[in-house]
Coordinates of C-alpha atoms in Angstrom, one line a residue:
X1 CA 0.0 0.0 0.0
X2 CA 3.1 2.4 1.1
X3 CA 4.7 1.9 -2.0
X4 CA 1.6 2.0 -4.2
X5 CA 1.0 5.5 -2.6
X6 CA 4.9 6.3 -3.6
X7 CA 4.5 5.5 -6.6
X8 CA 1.1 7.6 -6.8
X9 CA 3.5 10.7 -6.0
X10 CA 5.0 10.0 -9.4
X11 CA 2.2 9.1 -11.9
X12 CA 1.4 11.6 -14.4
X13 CA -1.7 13.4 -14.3
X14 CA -3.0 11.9 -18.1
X15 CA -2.1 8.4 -17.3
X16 CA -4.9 6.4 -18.5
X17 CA -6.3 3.4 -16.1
X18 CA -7.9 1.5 -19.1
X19 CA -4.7 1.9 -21.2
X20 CA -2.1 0.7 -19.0
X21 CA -4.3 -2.5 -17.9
X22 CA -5.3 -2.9 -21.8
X23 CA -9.0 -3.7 -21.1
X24 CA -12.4 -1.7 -22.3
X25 CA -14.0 0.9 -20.6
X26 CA -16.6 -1.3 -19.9
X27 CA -14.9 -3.9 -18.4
X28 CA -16.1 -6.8 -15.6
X29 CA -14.6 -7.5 -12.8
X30 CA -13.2 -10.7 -14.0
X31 CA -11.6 -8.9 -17.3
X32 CA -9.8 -6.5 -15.3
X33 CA -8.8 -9.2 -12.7
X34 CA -7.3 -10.9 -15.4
X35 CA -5.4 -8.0 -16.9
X36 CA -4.5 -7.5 -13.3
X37 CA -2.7 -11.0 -12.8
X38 CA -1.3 -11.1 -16.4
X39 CA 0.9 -7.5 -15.4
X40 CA 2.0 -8.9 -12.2
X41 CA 3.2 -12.0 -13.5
X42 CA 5.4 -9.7 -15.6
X43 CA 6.3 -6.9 -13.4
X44 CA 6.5 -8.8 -10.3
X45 CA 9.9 -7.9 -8.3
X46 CA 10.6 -11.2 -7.3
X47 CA 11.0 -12.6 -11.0
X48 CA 13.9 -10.2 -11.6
X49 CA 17.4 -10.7 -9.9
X50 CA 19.3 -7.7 -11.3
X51 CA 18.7 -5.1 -8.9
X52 CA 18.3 -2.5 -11.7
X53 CA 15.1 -4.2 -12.9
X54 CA 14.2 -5.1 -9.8
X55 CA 13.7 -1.6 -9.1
X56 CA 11.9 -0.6 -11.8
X57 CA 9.6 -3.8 -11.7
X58 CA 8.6 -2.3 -8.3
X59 CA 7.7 0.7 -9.9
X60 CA 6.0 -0.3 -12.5
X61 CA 4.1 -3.3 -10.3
X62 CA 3.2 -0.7 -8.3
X63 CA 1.0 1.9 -11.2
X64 CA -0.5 -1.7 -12.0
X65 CA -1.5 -2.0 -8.5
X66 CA -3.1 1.3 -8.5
X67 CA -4.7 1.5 -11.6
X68 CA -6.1 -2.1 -10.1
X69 CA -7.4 -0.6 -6.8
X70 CA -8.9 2.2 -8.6
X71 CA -11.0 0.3 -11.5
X72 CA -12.0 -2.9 -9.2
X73 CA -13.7 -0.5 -6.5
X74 CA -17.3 0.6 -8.1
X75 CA -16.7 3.8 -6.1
X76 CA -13.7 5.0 -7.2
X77 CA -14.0 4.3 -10.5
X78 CA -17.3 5.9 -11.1
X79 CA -15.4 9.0 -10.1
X80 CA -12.8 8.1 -12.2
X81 CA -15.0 7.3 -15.0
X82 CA -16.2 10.8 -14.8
X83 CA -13.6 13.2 -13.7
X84 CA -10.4 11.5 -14.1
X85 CA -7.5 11.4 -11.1
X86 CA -8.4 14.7 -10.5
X87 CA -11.8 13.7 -9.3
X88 CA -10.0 11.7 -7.0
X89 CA -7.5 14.2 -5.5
X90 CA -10.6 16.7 -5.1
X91 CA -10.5 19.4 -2.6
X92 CA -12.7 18.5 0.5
X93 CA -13.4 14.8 -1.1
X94 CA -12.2 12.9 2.3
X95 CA -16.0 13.6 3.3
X96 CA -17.3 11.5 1.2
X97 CA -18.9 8.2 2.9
X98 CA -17.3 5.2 0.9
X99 CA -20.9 3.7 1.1
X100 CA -22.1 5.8 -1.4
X101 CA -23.6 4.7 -5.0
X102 CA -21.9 6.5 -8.4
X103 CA -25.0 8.4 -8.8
X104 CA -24.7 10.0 -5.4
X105 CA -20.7 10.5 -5.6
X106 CA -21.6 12.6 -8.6
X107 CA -23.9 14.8 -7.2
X108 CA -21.7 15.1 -4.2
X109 CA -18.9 16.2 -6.9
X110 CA -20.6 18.8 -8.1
X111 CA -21.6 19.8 -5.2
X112 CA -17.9 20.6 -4.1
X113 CA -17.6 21.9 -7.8
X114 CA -20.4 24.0 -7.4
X115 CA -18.4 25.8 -3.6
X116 CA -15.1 26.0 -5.0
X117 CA -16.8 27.9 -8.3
X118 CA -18.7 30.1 -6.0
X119 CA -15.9 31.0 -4.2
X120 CA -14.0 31.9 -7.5
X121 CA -17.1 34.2 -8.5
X122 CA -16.5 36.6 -5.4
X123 CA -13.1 37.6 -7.1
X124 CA -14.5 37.8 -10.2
X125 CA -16.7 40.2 -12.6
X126 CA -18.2 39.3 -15.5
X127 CA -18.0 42.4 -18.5
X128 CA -20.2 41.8 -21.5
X129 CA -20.3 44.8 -24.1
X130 CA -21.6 46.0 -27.3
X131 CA -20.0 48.4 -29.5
X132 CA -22.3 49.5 -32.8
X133 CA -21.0 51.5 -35.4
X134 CA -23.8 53.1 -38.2
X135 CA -22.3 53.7 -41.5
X136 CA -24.3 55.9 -44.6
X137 CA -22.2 54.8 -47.5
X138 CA -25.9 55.8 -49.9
X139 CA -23.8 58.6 -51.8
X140 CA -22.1 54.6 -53.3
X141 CA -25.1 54.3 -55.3
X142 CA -27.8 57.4 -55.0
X143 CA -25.0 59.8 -56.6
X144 CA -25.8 58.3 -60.1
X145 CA -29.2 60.1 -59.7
X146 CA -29.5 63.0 -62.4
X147 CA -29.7 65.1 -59.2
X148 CA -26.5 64.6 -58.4
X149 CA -24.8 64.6 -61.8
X150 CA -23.8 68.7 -62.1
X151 CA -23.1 69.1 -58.1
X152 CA -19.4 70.5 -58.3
X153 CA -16.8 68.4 -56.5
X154 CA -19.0 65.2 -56.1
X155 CA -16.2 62.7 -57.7
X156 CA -15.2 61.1 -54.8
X157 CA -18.6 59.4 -52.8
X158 CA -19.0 60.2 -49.3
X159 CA -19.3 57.8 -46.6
X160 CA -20.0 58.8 -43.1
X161 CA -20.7 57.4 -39.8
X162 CA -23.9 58.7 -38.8
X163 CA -24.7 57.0 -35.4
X164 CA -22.6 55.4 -32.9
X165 CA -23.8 53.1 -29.6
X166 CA -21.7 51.9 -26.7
X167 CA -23.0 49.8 -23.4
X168 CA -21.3 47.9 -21.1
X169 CA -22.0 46.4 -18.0
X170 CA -20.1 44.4 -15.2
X171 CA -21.7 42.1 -12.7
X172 CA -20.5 41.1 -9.5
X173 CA -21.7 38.1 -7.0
X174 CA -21.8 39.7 -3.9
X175 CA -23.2 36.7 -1.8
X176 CA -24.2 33.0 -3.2
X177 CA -27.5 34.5 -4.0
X178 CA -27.1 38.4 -4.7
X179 CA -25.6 39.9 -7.3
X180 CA -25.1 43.3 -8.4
X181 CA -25.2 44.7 -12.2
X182 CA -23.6 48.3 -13.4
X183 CA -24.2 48.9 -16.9
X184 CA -24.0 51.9 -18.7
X185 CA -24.9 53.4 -22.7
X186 CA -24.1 56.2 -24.9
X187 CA -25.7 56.5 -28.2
X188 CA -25.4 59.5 -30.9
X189 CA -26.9 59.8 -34.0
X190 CA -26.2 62.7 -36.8
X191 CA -24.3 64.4 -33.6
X192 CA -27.1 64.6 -31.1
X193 CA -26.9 61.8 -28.3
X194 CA -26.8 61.1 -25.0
X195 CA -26.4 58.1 -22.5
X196 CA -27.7 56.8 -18.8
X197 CA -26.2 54.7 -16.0
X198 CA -28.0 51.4 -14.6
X199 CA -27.9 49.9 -11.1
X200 CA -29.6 46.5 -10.5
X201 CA -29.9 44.2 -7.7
X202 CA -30.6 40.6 -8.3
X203 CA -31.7 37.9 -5.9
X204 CA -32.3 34.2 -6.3
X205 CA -35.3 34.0 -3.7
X206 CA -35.3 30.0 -4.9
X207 CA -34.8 27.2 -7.0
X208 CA -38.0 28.6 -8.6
X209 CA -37.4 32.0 -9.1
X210 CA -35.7 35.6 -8.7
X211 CA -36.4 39.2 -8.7
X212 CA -34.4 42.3 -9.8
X213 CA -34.4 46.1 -8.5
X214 CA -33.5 48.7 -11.1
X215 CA -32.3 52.5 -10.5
X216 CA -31.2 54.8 -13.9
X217 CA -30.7 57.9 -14.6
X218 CA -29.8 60.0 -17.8
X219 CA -28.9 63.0 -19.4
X220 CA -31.9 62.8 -21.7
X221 CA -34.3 61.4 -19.4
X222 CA -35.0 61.2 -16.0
X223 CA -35.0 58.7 -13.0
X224 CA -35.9 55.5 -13.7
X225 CA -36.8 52.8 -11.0
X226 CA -37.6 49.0 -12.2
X227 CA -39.0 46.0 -10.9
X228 CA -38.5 42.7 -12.5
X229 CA -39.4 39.0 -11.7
X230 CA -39.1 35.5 -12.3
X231 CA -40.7 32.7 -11.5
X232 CA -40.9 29.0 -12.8
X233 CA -44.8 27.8 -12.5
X234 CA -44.6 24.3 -13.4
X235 CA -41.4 22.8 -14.9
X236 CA -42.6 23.5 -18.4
X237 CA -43.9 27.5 -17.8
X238 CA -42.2 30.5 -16.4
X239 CA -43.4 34.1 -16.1
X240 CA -41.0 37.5 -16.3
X241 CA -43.0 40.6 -14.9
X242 CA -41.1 43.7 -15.2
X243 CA -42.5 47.1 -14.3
X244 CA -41.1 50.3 -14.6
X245 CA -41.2 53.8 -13.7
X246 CA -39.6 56.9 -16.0
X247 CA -39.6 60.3 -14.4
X248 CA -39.5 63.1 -16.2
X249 CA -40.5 66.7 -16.4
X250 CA -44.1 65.8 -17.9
X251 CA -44.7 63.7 -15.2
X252 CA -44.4 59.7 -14.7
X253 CA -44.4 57.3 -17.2
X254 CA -45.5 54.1 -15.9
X255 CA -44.7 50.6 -18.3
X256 CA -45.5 46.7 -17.8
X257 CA -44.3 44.2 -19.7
X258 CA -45.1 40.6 -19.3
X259 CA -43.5 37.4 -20.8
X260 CA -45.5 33.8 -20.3
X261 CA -43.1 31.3 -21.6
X262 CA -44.1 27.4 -22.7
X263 CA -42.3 24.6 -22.8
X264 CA -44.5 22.7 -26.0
X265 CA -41.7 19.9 -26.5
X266 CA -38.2 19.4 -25.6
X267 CA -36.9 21.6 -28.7
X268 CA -40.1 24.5 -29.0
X269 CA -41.2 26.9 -26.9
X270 CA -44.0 29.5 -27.0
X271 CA -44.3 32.9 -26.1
X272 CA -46.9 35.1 -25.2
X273 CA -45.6 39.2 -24.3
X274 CA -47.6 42.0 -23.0
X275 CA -46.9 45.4 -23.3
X276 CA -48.6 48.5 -21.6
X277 CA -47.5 52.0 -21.4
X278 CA -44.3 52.9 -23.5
X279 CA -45.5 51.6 -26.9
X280 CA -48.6 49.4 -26.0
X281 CA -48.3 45.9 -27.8
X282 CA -49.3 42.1 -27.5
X283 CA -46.7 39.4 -29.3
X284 CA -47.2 35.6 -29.6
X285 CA -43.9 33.9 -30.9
X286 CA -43.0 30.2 -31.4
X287 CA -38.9 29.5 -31.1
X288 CA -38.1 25.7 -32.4
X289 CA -34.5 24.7 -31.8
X290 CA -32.8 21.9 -32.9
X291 CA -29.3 20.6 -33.2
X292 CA -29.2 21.4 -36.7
X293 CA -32.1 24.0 -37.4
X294 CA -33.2 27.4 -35.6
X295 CA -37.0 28.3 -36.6
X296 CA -39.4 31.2 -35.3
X297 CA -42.4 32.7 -36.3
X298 CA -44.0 35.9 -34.5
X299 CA -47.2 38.0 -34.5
X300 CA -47.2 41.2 -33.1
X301 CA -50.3 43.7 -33.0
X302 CA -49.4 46.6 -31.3
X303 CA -49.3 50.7 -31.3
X304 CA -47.1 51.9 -33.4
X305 CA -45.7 48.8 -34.5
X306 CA -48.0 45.9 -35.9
X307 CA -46.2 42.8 -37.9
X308 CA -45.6 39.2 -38.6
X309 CA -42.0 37.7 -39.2
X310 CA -40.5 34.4 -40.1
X311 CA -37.2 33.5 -39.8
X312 CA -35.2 30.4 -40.7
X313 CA -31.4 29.4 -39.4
X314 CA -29.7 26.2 -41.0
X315 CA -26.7 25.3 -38.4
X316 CA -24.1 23.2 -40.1
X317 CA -22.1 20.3 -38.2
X318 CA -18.6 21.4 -39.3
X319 CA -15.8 22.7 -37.6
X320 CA -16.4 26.2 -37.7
X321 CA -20.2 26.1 -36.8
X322 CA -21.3 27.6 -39.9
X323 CA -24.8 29.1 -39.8
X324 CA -27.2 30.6 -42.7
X325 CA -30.4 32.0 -41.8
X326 CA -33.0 34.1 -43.9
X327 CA -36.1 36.0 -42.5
X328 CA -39.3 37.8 -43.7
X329 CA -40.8 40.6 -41.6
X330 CA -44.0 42.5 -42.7
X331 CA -45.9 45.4 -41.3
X332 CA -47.4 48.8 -41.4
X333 CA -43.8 49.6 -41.2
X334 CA -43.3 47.7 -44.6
X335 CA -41.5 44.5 -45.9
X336 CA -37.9 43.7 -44.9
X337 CA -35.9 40.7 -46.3
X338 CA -33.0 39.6 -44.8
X339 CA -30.3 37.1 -45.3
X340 CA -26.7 36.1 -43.9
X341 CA -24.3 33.6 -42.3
X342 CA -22.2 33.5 -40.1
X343 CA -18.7 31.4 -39.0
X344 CA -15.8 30.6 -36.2
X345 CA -12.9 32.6 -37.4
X346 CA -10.9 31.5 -34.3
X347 CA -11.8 29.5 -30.8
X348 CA -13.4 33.1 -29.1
X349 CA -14.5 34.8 -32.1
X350 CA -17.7 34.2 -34.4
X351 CA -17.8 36.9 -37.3
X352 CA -21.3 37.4 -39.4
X353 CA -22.5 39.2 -42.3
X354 CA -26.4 40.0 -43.2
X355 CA -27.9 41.5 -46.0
X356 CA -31.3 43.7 -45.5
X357 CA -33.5 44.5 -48.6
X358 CA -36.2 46.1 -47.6
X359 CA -39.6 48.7 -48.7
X360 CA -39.2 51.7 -47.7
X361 CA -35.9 51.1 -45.6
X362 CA -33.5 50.4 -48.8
X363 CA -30.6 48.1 -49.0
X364 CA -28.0 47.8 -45.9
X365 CA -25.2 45.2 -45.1
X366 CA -25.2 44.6 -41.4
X367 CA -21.7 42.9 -39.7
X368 CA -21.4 41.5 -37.0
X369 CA -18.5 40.1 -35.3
X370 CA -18.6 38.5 -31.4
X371 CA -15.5 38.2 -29.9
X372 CA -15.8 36.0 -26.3
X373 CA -18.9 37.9 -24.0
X374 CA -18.2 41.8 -26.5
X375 CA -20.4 42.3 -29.5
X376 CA -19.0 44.4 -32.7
X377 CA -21.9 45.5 -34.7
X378 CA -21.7 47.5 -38.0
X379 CA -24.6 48.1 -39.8
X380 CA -24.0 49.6 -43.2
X381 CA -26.7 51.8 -45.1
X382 CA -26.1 51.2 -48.9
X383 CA -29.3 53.0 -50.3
X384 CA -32.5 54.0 -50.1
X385 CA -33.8 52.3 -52.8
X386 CA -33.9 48.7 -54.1
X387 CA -31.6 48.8 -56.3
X388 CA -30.5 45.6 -57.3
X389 CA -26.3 46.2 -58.4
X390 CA -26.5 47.4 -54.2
X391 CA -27.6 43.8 -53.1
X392 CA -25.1 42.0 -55.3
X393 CA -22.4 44.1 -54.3
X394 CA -23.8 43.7 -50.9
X395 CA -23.8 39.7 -51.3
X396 CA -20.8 39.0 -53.1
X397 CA -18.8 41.8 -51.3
X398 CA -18.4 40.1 -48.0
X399 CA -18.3 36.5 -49.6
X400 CA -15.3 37.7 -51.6
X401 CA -13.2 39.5 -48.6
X402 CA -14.0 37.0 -46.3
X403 CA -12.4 34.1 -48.4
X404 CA -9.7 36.2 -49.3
X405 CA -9.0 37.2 -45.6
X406 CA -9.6 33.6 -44.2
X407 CA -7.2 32.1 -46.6
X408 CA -4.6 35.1 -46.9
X409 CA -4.6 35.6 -43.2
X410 CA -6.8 33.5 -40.6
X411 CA -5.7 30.2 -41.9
X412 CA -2.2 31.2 -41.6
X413 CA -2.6 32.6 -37.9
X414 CA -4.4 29.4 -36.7
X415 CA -2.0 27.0 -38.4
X416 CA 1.2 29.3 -36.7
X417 CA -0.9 29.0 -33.3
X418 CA -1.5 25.7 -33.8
X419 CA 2.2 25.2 -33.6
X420 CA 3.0 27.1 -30.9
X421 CA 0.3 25.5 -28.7
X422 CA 2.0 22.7 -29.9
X423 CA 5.6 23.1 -29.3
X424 CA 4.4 24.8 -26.0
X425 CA 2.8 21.3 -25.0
X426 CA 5.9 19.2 -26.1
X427 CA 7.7 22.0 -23.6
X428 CA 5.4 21.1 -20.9
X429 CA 5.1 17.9 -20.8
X430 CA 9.1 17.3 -22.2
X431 CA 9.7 15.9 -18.6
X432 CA 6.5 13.6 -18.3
X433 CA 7.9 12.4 -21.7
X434 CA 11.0 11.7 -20.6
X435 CA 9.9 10.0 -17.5
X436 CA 7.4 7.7 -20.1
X437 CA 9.8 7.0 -21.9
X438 CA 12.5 5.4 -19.3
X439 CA 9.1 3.7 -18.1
X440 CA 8.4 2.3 -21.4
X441 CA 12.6 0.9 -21.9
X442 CA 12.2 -0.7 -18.6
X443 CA 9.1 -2.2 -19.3
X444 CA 10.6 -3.7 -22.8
X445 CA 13.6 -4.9 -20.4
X446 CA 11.5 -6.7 -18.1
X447 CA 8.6 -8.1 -20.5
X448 CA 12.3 -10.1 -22.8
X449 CA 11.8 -13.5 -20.9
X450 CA 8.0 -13.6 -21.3
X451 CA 8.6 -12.6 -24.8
X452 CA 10.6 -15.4 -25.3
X453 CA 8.6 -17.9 -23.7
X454 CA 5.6 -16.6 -25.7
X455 CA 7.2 -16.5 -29.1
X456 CA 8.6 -20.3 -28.4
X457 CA 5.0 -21.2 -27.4
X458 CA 3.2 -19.2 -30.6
X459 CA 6.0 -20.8 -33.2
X460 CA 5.3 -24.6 -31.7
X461 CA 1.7 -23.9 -32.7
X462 CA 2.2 -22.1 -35.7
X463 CA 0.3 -19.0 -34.1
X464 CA 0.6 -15.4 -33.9
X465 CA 4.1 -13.7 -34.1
X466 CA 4.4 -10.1 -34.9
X467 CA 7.6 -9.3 -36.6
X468 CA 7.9 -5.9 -36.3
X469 CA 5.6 -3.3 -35.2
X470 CA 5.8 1.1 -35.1
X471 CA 3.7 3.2 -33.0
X472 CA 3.6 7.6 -33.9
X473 CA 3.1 10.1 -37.2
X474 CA 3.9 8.2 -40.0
X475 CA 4.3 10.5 -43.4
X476 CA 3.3 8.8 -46.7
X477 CA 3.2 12.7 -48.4
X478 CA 6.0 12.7 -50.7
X479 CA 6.2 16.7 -50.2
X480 CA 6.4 16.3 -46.2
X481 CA 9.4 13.2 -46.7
X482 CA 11.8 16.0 -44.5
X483 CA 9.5 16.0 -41.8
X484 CA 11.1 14.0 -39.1
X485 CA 9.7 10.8 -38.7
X486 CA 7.9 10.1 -34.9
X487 CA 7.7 6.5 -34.5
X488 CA 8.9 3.8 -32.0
X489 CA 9.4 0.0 -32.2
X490 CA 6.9 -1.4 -30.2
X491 CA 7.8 -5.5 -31.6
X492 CA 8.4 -6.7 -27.8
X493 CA 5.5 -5.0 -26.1
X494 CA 2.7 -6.2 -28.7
X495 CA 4.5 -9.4 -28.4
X496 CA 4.0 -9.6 -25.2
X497 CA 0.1 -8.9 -25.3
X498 CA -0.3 -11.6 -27.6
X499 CA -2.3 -14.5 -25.8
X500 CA -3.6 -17.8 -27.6
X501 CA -2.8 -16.9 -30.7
X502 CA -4.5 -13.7 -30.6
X503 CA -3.8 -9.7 -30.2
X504 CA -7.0 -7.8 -29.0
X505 CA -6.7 -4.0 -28.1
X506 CA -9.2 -1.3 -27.0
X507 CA -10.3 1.8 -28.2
X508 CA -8.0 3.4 -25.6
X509 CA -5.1 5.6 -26.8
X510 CA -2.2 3.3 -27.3
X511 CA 0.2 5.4 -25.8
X512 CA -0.8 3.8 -22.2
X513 CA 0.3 0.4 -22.9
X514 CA 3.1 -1.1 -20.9
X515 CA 6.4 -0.3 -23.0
X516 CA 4.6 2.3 -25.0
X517 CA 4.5 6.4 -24.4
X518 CA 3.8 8.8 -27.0
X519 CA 6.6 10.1 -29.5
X520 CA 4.6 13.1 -30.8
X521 CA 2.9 14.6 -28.3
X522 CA -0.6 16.6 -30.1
X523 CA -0.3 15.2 -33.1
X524 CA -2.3 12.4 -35.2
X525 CA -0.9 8.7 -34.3
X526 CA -0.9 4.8 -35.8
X527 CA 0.1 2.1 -35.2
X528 CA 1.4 -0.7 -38.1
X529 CA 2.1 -3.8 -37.2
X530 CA 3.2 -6.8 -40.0
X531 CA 2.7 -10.2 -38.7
X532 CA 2.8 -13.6 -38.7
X533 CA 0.0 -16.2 -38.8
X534 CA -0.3 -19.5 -39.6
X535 CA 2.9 -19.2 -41.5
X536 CA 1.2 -15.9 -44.1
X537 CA 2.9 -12.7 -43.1
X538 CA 0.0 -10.0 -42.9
X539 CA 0.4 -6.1 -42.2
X540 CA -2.2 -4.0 -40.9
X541 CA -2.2 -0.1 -39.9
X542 CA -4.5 1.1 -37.1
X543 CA -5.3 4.7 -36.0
X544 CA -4.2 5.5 -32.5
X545 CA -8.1 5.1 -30.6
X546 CA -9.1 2.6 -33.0
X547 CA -9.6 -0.8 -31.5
X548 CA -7.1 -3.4 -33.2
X549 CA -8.2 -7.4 -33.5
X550 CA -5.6 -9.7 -34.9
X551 CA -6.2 -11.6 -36.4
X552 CA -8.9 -10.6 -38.2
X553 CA -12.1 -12.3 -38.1

């Protein structure tokens, strides 16, 4: 126990249970009993008389033994199923009754999670922002108006910004279930603006529900004092009631808006909204999401503003979460058509572009790029009209600069970051490696006398013999032939999992085999193996998580 506790000290925080034991993740008791025996037979100290490999058979015994203790106990390893070792070094974990079933360790995990993140939140604020930018670029395509065509000096078009919008705000957990919100905005448009300042107080009265107290006050209005709440009805309903109060110099201006919210399946919800007061207005709204699809549909009859609007949003399953969406909105306001996409240009960053063709509003090109909790918004008036050399320039434009940028410049970044985060991680875990890979050399040392007796036993039955086997990147790319090639021979090791004939591994990253460790740390691995069986020599190539049967079946 001492020295399986030692040795604990030692093992590397991504050293995989399943791996080093070679069975499933699913495995019985019996399987992993069997794993169990068949490493101790090999590692056990007492085989080994040199004191050098005595030494490291201890060690190596030893992560058997607790990898062993860790997967046979249903406790521990539903922990370790879940969190990994770290689960079981958790802060405050000694608490835990060992009686306990894995569905109560969990909640008692996240329990502690849920403390220790709490604790964080007191030190921490949470900023989310919005910066919008208007743009009238109309003089692009009005100018070619005959009222423009003898105005002296009118060769170059002029674009202007003609209204500007900042808020941000910061919250900040004061206790567990109080937390305080500042927020702030400035807006201008054509030079005349102005801005206000917002205090609210939130408290979570209960699992059910919360309520919020609001102060503002501006330089273009008055005090404001708000009032909003929450509350869960059933599991499938909630209600938001928010009140407010605007003074001004005419007097109070009293508003109420309420929000009844449905669940009507597990991907749709419903909406009803009442407004009173400050633009009086009723709105019923169905929102259906899906993995792959966003749909809505919305009715709104209401002073001054009366319409209906449909809108569609196709989510791809790539890498970069590509999304296109279109919509239709119609109303006393007029008919607005609008489509877009938008895409991951980097891990924290999702940039969007969307077109807006519309009667009496004109053509504008709206962009949008979100960059972590901060929202960059720049909507771009094109003209006034519907003119349609304005929505193809407004269409391909971004299409065109975007490819040109991605490929020119984001590609580039991202592949040069890519190898940084890289070379960083071979930096960081150069020791670990190191240590592996000594682990690995003495594991080969120790497993030679099984190997022997094994390949003696598989010959006599004309069985299984692998001849040679590599593990790591290979590079079949004739371009790429000076990249360095990362393999290791890994013949005695696969040897030495061979039992009756037969060489079964699991899905499990190969690099946690005994007398295997990882020669490219971050990068794509294999592992080819050529053969012998029944006298026919066979090669086969595997990918690193791949489970490998030989022979085949």
């Amino acid at each position: 126990g001492k020295m399986a506790a030692a040795a604990g000290e030692e093992l590397p925080d991504n050293q995989d249970y399943y791996g080093l034991l070679n069975v499933r993740r699913e495995a019985s008791q019996e399987e992993l009993k069997a794993a169990y025996r068949r490493l101790c037979m090999l590692y056990h100290p007492d085989k080994h008389r040199d004191p050098e490999l005595k030494t490291q058979a201890e060690r190596l015994f030893n992560l058997v033994h607790q990898a062993y203790e860790v997967l046979s106990d249903p406790q521990t390893r539903a922990i370790y199923d879940i969190y990994g070792r770290r689960g079981l070094e958790m802060e405050g974990w000694e608490v835990v009754e060992r009686k306990r079933t894995p569905a109560e360790i969990r909640e008692e995990f996240e329990r502690l999670q849920r403390e220790r993140e709490e604790r964080r939140l007191q030190q921490r604020t949470n900023p989310k922002g919005t910066i919008s930018v208007g743009i009238d670029a109309t003089d692009l395509f009005d100018r070619y108006d005959e009222e423009y065509e003898d105005v002296p000096g009118s060769s170059f078009p002029h674009i202007e910004i003609n209204k500007m919008h900042i808020s941000q705000s910061i919250e900040a957990p004061l206790t567990a279930t109080d937390t305080a919100i500042l927020s702030g905005n400035l807006s201008t448009q054509n030079g005349n603006g102005g801005g206000s300042i917002n205090l609210a107080l939130r408290r979570v009265t209960s699992a059910k529900g919360w309520g919020e107290v609001e102060f503002g006050a501006g330089d273009l209005q008055g005090p404001l004092f708000g009032l909003k709440i929450f509350r869960n009805l059933t599991p499938k309903c909630f209600i938001t009631t928010n009140l407010a109060l605007q003074f001004s110099s005419r007097g109070i201006r009293p508003g109420l808006t309420t929000v009844l919210a449905r669940n009507l399946d597990k991907n749709t919800m419903g909406y009803l909204q009442w407004r009173w007061g400050i633009q009086s207005a009723m709105n019923t709204s169905i929102v259906r999401d899906t993995k792959t699809s966003h749909f809505t549909v919305a009715l709104q009859l209401g002073i001054p503003h009366s319409f209906m609007m449909v809108s569609y949003q196709h989510k791809f399953q790539d890498e970069d979460q590509t999304r296109v969406k279109g919509s239709l909105k119609a109303g006393f306001f007029g008919t607005i058509v609008e489509y877009g996409a938008e895409r991951k240009i980097s891990r924290h960053s999702v940039l969007g572009a969307t077109v807006s063709v519309g009667v009496p509003q004109g053509v504008s090109l709206k962009i949008k790029l979100n960059r972590a909790s901060q929202t960059y918004f720049f909507p771009v008036h094109l003209t006034d009209q519907l003119l349609p050399s304005a929505v193809f320039y407004a269409t391909v434009g971004p299409l065109v600069v975007y490819f040109a940028m991605h490929r020119l410049i984001i590609k580039p970044y991202l592949r040069a970051q890519k190898e940084r985060e890289l070379e960083k991680q071979r930096e960081s875990t150069a020791s670990d490696i190191l240590q592996k890979k000594q682990e690995a050399e003495a594991a080969v040392r120790l497993m030679q006398e099984s190997v022997r007796r094994i390949i003696e036993a598989e010959e006599a039955r004309m069985g299984l013999i692998v001849v040679n086997a590599w593990y790591g990147k290979f590079v079949n790319d004739n371009s790429r032939k000076n990249e360095k090639v990362k393999v290791i021979d890994v013949t005695v090791p696969l040897q030495c999992l061979v039992k009756d004939s037969k060489l079964i591994l699991t899905e499990a990253s190969k690099a946690g085999l005994p007398g295997f460790y990882d020669p490219c740390v971050g990068e794509e691995k294999s592992l080819k193996v050529l053969y012998q069986f029944r006298g026919v020599l066979h090669q086969v190539m595997s990918a690193d998580n791949e489970a490998l049967r030989i022979p085949k079946q």
